[in-house]
Short mmCIF file of C-alpha atoms in Angstrom, two decimals:
data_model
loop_
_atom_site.label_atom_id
_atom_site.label_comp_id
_atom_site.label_asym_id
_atom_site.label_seq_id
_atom_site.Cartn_x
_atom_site.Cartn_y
_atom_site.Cartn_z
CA UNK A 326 0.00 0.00 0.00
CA UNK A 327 3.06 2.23 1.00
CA UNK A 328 4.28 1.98 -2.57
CA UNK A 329 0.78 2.92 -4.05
CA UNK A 330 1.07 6.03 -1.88
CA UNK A 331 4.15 6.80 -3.39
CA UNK A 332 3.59 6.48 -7.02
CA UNK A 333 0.75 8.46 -6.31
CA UNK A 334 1.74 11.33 -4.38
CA UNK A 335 5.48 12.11 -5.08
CA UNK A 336 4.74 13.39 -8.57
CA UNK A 337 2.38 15.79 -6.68
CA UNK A 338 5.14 17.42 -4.38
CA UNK A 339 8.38 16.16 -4.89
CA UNK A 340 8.37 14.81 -7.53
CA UNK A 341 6.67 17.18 -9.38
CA UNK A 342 6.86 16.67 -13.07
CA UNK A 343 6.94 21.12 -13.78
CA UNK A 344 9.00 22.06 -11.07
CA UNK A 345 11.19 19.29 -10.49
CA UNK A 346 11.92 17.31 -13.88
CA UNK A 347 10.84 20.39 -16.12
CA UNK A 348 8.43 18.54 -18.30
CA UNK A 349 5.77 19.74 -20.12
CA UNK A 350 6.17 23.56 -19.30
CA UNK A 351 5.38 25.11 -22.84
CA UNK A 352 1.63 24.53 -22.21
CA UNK A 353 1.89 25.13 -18.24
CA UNK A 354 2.60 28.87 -18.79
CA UNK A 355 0.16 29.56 -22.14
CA UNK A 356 -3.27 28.98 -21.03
CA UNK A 357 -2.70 29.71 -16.94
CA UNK A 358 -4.15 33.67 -17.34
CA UNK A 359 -7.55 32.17 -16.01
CA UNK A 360 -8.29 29.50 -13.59
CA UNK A 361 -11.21 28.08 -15.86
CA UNK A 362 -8.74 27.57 -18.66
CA UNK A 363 -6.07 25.72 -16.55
CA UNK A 364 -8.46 23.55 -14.77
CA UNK A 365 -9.50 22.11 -17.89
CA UNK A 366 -6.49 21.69 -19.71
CA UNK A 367 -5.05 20.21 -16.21
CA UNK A 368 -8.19 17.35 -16.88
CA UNK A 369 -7.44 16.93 -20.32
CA UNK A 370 -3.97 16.44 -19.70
CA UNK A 371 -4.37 13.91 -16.80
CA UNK A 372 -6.72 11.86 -19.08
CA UNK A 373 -4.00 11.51 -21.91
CA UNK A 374 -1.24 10.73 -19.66
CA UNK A 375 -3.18 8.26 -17.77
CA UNK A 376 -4.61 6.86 -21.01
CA UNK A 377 -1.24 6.80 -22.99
CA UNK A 378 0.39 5.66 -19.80
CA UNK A 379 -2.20 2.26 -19.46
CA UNK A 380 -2.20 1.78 -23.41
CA UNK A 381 1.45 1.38 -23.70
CA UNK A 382 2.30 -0.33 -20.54
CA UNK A 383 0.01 -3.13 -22.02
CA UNK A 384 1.24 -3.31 -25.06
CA UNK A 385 5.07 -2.90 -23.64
CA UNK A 386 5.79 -6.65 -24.68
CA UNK A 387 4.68 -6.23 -28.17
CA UNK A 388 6.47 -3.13 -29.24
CA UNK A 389 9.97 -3.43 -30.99
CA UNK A 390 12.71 -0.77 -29.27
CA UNK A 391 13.38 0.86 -32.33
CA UNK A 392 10.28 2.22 -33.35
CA UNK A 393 8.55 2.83 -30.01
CA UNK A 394 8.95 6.36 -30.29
CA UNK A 395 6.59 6.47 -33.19
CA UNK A 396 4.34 4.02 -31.48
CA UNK A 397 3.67 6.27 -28.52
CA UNK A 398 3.20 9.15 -30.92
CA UNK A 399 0.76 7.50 -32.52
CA UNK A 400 -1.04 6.08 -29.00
CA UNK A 401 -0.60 10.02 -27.68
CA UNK A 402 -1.76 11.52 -30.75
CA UNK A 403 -5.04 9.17 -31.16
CA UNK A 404 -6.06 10.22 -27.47
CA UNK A 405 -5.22 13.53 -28.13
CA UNK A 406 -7.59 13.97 -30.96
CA UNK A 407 -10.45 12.01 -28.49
CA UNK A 408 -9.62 14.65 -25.84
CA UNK A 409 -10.04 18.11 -28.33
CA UNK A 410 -13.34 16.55 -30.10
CA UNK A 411 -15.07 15.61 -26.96
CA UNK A 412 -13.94 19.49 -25.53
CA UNK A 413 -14.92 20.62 -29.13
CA UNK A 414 -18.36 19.12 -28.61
CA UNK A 415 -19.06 19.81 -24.57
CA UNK A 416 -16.99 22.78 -24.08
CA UNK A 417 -16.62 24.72 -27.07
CA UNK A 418 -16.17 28.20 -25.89
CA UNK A 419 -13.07 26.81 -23.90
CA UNK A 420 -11.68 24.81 -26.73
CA UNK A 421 -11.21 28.16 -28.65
CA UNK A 422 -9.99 29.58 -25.71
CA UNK A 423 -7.16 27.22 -25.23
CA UNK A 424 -7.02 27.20 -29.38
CA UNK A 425 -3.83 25.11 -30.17
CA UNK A 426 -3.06 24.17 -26.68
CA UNK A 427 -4.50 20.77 -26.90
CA UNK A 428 -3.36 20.04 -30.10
CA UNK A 429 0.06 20.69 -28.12
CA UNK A 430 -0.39 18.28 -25.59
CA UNK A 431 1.01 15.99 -28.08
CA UNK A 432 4.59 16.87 -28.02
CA UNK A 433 4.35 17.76 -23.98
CA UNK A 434 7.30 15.73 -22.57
CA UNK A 435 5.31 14.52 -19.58
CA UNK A 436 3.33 12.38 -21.44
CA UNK A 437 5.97 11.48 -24.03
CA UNK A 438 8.52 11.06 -20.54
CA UNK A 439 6.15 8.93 -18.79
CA UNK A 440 5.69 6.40 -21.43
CA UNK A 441 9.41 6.15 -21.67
CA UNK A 442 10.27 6.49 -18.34
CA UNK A 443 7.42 4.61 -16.43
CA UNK A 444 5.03 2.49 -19.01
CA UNK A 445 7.54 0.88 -20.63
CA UNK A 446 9.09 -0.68 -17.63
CA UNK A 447 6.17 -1.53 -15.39
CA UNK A 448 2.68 -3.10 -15.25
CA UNK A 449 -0.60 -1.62 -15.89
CA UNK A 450 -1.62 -0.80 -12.53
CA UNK A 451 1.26 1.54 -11.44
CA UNK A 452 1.74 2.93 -14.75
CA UNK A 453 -2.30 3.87 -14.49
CA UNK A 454 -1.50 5.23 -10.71
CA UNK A 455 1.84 6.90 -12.17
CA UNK A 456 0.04 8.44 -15.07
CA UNK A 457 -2.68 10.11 -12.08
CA UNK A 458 0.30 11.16 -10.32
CA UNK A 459 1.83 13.27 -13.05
CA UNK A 460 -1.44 14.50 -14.06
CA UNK A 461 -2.00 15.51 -10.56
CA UNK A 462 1.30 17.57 -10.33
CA UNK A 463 0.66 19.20 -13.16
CA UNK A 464 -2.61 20.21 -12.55
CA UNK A 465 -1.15 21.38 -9.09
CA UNK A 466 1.46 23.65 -11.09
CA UNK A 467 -1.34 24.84 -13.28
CA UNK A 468 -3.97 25.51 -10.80
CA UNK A 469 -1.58 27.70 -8.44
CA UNK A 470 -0.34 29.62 -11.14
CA UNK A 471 -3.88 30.43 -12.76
CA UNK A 472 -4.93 31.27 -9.04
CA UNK A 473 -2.45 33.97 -8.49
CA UNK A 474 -2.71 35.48 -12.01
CA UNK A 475 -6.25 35.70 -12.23
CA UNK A 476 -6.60 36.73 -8.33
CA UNK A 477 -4.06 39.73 -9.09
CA UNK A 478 -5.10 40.08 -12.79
CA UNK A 479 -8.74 40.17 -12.82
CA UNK A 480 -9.27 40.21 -9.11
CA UNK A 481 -11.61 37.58 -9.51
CA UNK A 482 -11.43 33.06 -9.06
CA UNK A 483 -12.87 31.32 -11.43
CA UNK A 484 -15.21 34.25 -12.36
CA UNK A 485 -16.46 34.59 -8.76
CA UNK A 486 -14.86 37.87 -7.64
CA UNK A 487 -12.81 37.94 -4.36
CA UNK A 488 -10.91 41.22 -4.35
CA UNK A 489 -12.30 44.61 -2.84
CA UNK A 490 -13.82 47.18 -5.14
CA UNK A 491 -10.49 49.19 -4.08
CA UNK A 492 -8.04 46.83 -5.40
CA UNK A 493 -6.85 47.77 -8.89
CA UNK A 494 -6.31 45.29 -11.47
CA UNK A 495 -3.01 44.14 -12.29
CA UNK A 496 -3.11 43.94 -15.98
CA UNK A 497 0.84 42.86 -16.24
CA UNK A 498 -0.17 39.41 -14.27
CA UNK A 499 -2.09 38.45 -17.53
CA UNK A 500 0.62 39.36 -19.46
CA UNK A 501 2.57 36.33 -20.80
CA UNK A 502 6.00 37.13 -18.73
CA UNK A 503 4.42 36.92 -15.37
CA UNK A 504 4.03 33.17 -16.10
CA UNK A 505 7.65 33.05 -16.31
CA UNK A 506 8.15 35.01 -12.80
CA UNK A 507 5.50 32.76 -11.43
CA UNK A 508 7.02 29.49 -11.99
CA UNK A 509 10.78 30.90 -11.57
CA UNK A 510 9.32 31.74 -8.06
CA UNK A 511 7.50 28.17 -7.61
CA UNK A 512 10.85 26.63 -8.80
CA UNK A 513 13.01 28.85 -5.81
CA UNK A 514 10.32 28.36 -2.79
CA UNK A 515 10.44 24.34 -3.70
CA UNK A 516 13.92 23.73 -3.82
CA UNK A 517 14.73 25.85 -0.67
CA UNK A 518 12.14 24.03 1.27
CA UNK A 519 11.29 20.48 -0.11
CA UNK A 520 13.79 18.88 -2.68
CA UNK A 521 17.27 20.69 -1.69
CA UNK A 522 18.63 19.93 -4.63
CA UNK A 523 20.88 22.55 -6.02
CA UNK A 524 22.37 23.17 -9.32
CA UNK A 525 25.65 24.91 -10.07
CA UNK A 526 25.27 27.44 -13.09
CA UNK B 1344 2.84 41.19 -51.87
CA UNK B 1345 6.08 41.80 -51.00
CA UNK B 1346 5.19 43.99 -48.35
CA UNK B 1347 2.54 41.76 -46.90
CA UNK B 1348 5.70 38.71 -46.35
CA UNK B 1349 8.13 41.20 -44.71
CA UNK B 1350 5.29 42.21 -42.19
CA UNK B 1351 4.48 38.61 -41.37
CA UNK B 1352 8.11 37.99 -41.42
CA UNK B 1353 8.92 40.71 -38.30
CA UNK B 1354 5.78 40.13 -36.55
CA UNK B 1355 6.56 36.65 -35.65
CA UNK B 1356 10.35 37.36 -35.15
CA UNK B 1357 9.60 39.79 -32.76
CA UNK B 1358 5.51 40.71 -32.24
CA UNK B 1359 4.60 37.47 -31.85
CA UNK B 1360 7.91 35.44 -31.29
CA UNK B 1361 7.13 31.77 -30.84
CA UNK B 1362 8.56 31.71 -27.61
CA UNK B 1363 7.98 35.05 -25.74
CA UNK B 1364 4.81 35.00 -26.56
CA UNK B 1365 3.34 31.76 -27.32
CA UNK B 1366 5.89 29.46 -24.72
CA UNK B 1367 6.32 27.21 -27.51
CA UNK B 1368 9.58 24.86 -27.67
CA UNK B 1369 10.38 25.64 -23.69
CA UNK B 1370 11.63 21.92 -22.66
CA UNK B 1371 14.66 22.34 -24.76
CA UNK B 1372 14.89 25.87 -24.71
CA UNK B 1373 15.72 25.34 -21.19
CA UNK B 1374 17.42 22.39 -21.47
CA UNK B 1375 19.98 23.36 -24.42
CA UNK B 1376 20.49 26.53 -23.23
CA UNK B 1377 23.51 25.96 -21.14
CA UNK B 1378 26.05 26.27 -23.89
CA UNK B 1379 26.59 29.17 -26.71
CA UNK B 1380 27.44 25.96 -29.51
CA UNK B 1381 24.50 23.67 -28.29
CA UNK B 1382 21.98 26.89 -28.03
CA UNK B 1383 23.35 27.84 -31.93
CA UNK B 1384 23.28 24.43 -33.21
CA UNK B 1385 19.59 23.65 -31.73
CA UNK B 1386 18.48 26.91 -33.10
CA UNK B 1387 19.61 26.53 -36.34
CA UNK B 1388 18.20 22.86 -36.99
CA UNK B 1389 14.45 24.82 -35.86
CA UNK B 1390 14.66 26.99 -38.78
CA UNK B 1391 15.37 24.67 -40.75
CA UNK B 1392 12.63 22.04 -39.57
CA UNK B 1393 10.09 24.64 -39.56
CA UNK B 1394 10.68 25.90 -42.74
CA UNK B 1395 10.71 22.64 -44.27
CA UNK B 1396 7.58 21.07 -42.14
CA UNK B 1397 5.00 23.79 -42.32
CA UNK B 1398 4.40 24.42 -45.88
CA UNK B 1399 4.74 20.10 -46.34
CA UNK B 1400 1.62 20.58 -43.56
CA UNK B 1401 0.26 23.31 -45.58
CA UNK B 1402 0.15 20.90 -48.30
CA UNK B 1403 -1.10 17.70 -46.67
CA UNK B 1404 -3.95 19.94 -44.86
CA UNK B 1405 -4.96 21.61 -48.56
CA UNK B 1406 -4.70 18.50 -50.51
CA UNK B 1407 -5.72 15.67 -47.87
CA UNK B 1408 -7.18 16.54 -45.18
CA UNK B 1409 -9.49 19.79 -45.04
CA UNK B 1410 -13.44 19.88 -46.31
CA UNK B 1411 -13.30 18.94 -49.81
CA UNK B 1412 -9.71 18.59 -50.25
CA UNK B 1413 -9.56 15.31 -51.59
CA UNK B 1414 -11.91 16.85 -54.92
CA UNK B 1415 -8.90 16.30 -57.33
CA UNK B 1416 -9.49 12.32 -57.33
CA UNK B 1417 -12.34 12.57 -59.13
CA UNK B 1418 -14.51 10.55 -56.94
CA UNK B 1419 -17.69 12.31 -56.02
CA UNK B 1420 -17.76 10.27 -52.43
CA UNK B 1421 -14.16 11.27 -51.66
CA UNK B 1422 -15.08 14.17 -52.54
CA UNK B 1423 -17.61 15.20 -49.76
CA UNK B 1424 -15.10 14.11 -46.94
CA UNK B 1425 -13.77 16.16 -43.84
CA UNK B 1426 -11.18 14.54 -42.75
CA UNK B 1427 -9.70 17.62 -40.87
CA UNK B 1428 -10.08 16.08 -37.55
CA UNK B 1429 -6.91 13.71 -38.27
CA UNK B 1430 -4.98 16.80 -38.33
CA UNK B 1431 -2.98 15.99 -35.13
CA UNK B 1432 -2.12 12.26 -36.19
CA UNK B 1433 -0.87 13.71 -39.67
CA UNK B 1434 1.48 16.98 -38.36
CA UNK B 1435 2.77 14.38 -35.98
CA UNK B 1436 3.84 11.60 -38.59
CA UNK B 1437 4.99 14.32 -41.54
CA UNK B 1438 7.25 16.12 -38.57
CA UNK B 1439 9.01 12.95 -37.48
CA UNK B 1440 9.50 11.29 -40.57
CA UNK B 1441 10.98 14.75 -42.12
CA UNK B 1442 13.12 15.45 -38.80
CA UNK B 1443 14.47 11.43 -40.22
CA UNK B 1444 14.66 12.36 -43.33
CA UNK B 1445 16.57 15.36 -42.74
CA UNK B 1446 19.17 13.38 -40.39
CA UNK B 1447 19.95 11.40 -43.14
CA UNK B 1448 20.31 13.98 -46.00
CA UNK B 1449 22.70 16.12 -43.95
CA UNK B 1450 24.57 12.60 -42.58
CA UNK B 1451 25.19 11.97 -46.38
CA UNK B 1452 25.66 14.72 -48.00
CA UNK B 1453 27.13 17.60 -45.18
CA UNK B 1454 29.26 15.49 -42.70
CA UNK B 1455 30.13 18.40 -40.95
CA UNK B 1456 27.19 20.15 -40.63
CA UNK B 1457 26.06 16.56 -38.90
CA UNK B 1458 28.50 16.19 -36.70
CA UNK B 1459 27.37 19.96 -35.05
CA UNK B 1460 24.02 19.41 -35.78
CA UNK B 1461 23.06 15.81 -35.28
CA UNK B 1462 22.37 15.40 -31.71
CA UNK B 1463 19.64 17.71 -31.83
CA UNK B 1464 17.72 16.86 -34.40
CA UNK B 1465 15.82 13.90 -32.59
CA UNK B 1466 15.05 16.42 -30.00
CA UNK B 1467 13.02 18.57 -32.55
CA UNK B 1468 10.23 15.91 -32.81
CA UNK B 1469 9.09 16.30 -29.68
CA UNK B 1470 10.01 20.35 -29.55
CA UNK B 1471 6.20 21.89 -29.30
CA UNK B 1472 7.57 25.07 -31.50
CA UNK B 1473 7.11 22.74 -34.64
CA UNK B 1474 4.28 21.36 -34.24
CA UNK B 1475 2.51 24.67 -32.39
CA UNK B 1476 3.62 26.51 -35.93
CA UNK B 1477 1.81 24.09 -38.12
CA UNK B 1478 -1.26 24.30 -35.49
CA UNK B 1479 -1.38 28.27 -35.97
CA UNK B 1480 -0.66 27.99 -39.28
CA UNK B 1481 -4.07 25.85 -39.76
CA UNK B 1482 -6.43 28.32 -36.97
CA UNK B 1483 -5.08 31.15 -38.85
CA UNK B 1484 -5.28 29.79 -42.72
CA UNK B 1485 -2.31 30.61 -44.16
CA UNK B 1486 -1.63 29.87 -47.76
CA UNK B 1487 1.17 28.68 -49.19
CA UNK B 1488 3.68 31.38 -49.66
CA UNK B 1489 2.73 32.64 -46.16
CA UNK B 1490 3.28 29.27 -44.35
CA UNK B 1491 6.79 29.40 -46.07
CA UNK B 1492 7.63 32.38 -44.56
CA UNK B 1493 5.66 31.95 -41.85
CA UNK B 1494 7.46 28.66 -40.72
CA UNK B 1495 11.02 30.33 -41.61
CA UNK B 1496 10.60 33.80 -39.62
CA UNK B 1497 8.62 31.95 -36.25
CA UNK B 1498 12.32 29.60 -36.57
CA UNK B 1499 14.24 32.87 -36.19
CA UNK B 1500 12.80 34.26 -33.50
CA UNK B 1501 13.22 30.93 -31.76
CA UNK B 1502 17.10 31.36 -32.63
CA UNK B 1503 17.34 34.48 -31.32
CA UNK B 1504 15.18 33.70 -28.36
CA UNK B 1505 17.50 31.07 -27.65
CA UNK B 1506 20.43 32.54 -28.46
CA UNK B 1507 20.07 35.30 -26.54
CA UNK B 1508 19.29 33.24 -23.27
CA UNK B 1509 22.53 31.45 -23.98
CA UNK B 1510 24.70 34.64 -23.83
CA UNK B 1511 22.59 35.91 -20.77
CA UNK B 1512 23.46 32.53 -18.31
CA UNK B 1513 26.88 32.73 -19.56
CA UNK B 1514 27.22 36.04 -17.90
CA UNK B 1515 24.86 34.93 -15.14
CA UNK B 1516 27.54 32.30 -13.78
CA UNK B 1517 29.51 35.16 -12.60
CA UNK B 1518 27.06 36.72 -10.49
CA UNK B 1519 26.32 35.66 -7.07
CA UNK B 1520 22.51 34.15 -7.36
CA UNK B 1521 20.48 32.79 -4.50
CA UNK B 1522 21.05 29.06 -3.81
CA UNK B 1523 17.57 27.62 -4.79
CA UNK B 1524 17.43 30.09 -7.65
CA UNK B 1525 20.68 28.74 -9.57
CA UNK B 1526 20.05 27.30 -12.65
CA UNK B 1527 16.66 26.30 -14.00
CA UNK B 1528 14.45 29.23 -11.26
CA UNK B 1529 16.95 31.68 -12.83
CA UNK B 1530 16.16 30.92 -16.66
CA UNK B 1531 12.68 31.44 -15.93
CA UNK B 1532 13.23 34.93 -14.32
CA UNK B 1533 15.44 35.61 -17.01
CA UNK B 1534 13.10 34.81 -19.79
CA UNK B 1535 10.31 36.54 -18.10
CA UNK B 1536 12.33 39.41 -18.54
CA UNK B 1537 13.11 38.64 -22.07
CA UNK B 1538 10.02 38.41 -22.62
CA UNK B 1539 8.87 41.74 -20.99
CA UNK B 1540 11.69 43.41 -23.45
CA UNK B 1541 10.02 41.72 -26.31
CA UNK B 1542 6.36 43.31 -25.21
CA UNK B 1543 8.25 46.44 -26.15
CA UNK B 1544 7.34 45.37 -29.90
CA UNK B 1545 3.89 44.57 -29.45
CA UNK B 1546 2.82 48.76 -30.06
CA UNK B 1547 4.28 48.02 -33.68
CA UNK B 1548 1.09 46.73 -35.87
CA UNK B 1549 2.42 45.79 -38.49
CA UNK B 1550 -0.93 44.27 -40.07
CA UNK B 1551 -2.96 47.56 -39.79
CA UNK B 1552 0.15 49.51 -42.04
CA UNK B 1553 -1.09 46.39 -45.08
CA UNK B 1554 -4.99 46.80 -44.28
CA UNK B 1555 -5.60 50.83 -44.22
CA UNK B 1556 -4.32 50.83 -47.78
CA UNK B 1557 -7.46 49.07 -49.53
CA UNK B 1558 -9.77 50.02 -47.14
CA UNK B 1559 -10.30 53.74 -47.77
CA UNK B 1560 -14.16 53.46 -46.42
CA UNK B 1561 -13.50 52.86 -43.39
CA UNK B 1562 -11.44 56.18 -42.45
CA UNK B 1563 -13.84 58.32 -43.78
CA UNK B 1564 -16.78 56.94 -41.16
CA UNK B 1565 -14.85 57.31 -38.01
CA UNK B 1566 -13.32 61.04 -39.75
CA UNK B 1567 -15.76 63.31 -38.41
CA UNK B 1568 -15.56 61.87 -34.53
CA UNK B 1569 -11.61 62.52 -34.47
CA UNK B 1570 -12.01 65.87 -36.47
CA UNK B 1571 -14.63 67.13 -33.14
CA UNK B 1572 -11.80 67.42 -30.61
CA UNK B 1573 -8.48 68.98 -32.94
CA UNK B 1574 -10.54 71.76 -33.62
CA UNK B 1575 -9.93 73.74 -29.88
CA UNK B 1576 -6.64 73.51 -30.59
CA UNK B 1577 -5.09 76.44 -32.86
CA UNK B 1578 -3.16 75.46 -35.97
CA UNK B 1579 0.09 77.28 -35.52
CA UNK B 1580 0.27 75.63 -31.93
CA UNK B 1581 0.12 72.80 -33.11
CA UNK B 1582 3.14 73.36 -35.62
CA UNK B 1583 5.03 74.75 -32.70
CA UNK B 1584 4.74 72.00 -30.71
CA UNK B 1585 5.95 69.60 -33.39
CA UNK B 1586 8.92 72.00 -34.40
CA UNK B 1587 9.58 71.78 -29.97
CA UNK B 1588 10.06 68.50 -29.93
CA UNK B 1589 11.99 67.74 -33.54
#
């Protein structure tokens, strides 16, 4: 049960796949401006990687070394296109606000790392619980930083709004570079408290 | 027509650059940005994937995949398909086989060029810059001529983005930075500032400079409401002021 725990949760904190193993950041920063956004390309991104993660991990016998890169593509791309048609159909004010960010979930390492790391080693069951964990982390990442830039951009949460009538909006939070200070900031606060791990540059 | 590539050129070098503004191609941005000859090398096999991949895209989209594309067979029931929603699957499959394709031209014919350049070309499959280009190219509709230079200049501006960052942590290892910040929390800061130096740009537009020209109805509509205010100010003021501040 311990090692359930762990699969599960480590990705979420230590582990995390943004912060820690800087995967998958291209589409963390893009679509973060509003917490409505994030939230669901956080979901559509923990279905793929869960998805991709259980497809290949059964199939891990069957595929030849060489050309498993192209046979993960393919597995990624074919849940990908799932993912954006159900959105397109459900949710189709979001899907055009997220435009070619789903499309780009495709070529986001964490789901490309996980199969390679992860899927192709182990059994279906962790790799499912693996794939959750990641997805999880990532949606962590995501949520936080949509929080704070729509709190301080639009002084509202998820459209609900939660700052004074006195506060003044910050328009440079929705401004692409404040993703960047965001997640540099993320990036300092976790290795200082929780990793430790240091790099010399 | 001349005009109209030049403007799309510079607004994705630096309006729109892939990078700054979109935060496409990060993983290796970050990754590859440790060294001035890997940053170079990376930079220059983009611009050369892109500009190769997004007017082959162009092509599969206009002749395959897209409402009524497939007209040319002949066949009245091929005819009638939409096929656009394989879009993904086919970007995917053109970009890696090219990116192995293009390992094995330069292998053959430019040893030298392969032996800088090599490494990094498996990395460009999975690089989101390619892909994101060919994505934009398809929202936005490009034809064919403008996804040529449309893939070439959005390369660029990922070469300089990268570039630049390159030249920046060289400079940064001889500062004294914060413990937890070293490395990877400083590129982001950096970049973020990059990136607030590339807003700088985003007053210049570019498109409006091509569209005024054949609209001439438009102007005349919205005349009379900026004519109402100039009027309280005197002519020869005005001159003045201008003279002032040449």
């Amino acid at each position: 049960m311990a090692k359930v725990k762990d699969i599960l949760i480590d990705p979420v904190s230590k582990n995390n796949p943004i912060t820690y193993q800087i995967l998958g950041v291209c589409s963390a920063l893009a679509v973060t401006s509003k917490v409505q956004t994030s939230f669901v390309m956080a979901v559509a991104l923990t279905l793929v990687v869960t998805g991709s993660n259980l497809v290949i991990s059964l199939m891990r016998k069957m595929i030849p070394s060489k050309i498993r890169m192209i046979v993960e593509l393919s597995v990624i791309s074919t849940l990908v296109i799932l993912v954006d048609q159900v959105l397109k159909a459900t949710a189709y004010d979001v899907s055009k606000q997220l435009s070619v960010f789903v499309g780009l979930i495709i070529t986001n390492c964490i789901v490309m790392g996980r199969a390679e790391a992860f899927a192709l080693q182990n059994p279906p069951k962790e790799s499912v619980l693996d794939g959750i964990g990641n997805g999880l982390g990532y949606s962590a990442i995501l949520l936080i930083v949509g929080t704070i830039r729509e709190i301080f951009g639009s002084g509202t949460w998820a459209g609900l709004k939660v700052m004074p009538d006195a506060y003044a909006n910050n328009g440079l939070m929705l401004l692409p570079p404040s993703a960047f200070l965001i997640i540099g900031m993320l990036i300092w606060a976790q290795r200082t408290w929780m990793t430790k791990v240091f790099e010399e540059d | 027509m001349l005009v109209d590539y030049i403007n799309l050129a510079l607004n994705q070098i630096f309006v729109e650059n892939i990078l700054l503004a979109f935060f496409l191609g990060m993983c290796s941005y970050l990754s590859q940005s440790r060294k001035m000859e890997s940053a170079t090398g990376l930079g220059v096999a983009v611009i050369f994937v892109l500009t190769l991949s997004c007017p082959m895209n162009w092509a599969i989209r206009e002749f395959l995949l897209a409402k009524g594309a497939l007209a040319w067979t002949g066949s009245e029931s091929l005819a009638g398909l939409d096929l656009s929603f394989l879009g993904f699957i086919c970007y995917i499959a053109v970009i890696a086989s090219l990116v192995q394709l293009v390992e094995l031209v330069i292998d053959r014919y430019f040893p030298a060029l392969y032996t800088s350049l090599g490494i990094f070309l498996p990395l460009i499959t999975v690089n989101c810059s390619i892909l994101g280009a060919s994505l934009f190219m398809e929202e936005r509709g490009y034809k064919f001529g403008q996804s040529l230079v449309f893939g070439f200049s959005s390369g660029i501006g990922w070469f300089l983005a990268i570039v630049a960052l390159a030249a920046i942590r060289k400079k940064i290892r001889y500062s004294h930075v914060p413990q937890g910040l070293r490395g990877l929390g400083m590129a982001f800061i950096v970049t973020g500032l990059m990136a607030f130096g590339f807003l700088a740009f985003s007053g210049i537009d570019l498109k409006t400079v091509t569209k005024k020209a054949p609209e001439p109805a438009a102007p005349a509509v919205e005349a009379p409401a900026l004519e109402a205010p100039t009027i309280d100010i005197p002519s020869d003021l005005e001159d003045e002021d201008l003279e002032g501040e040449a």
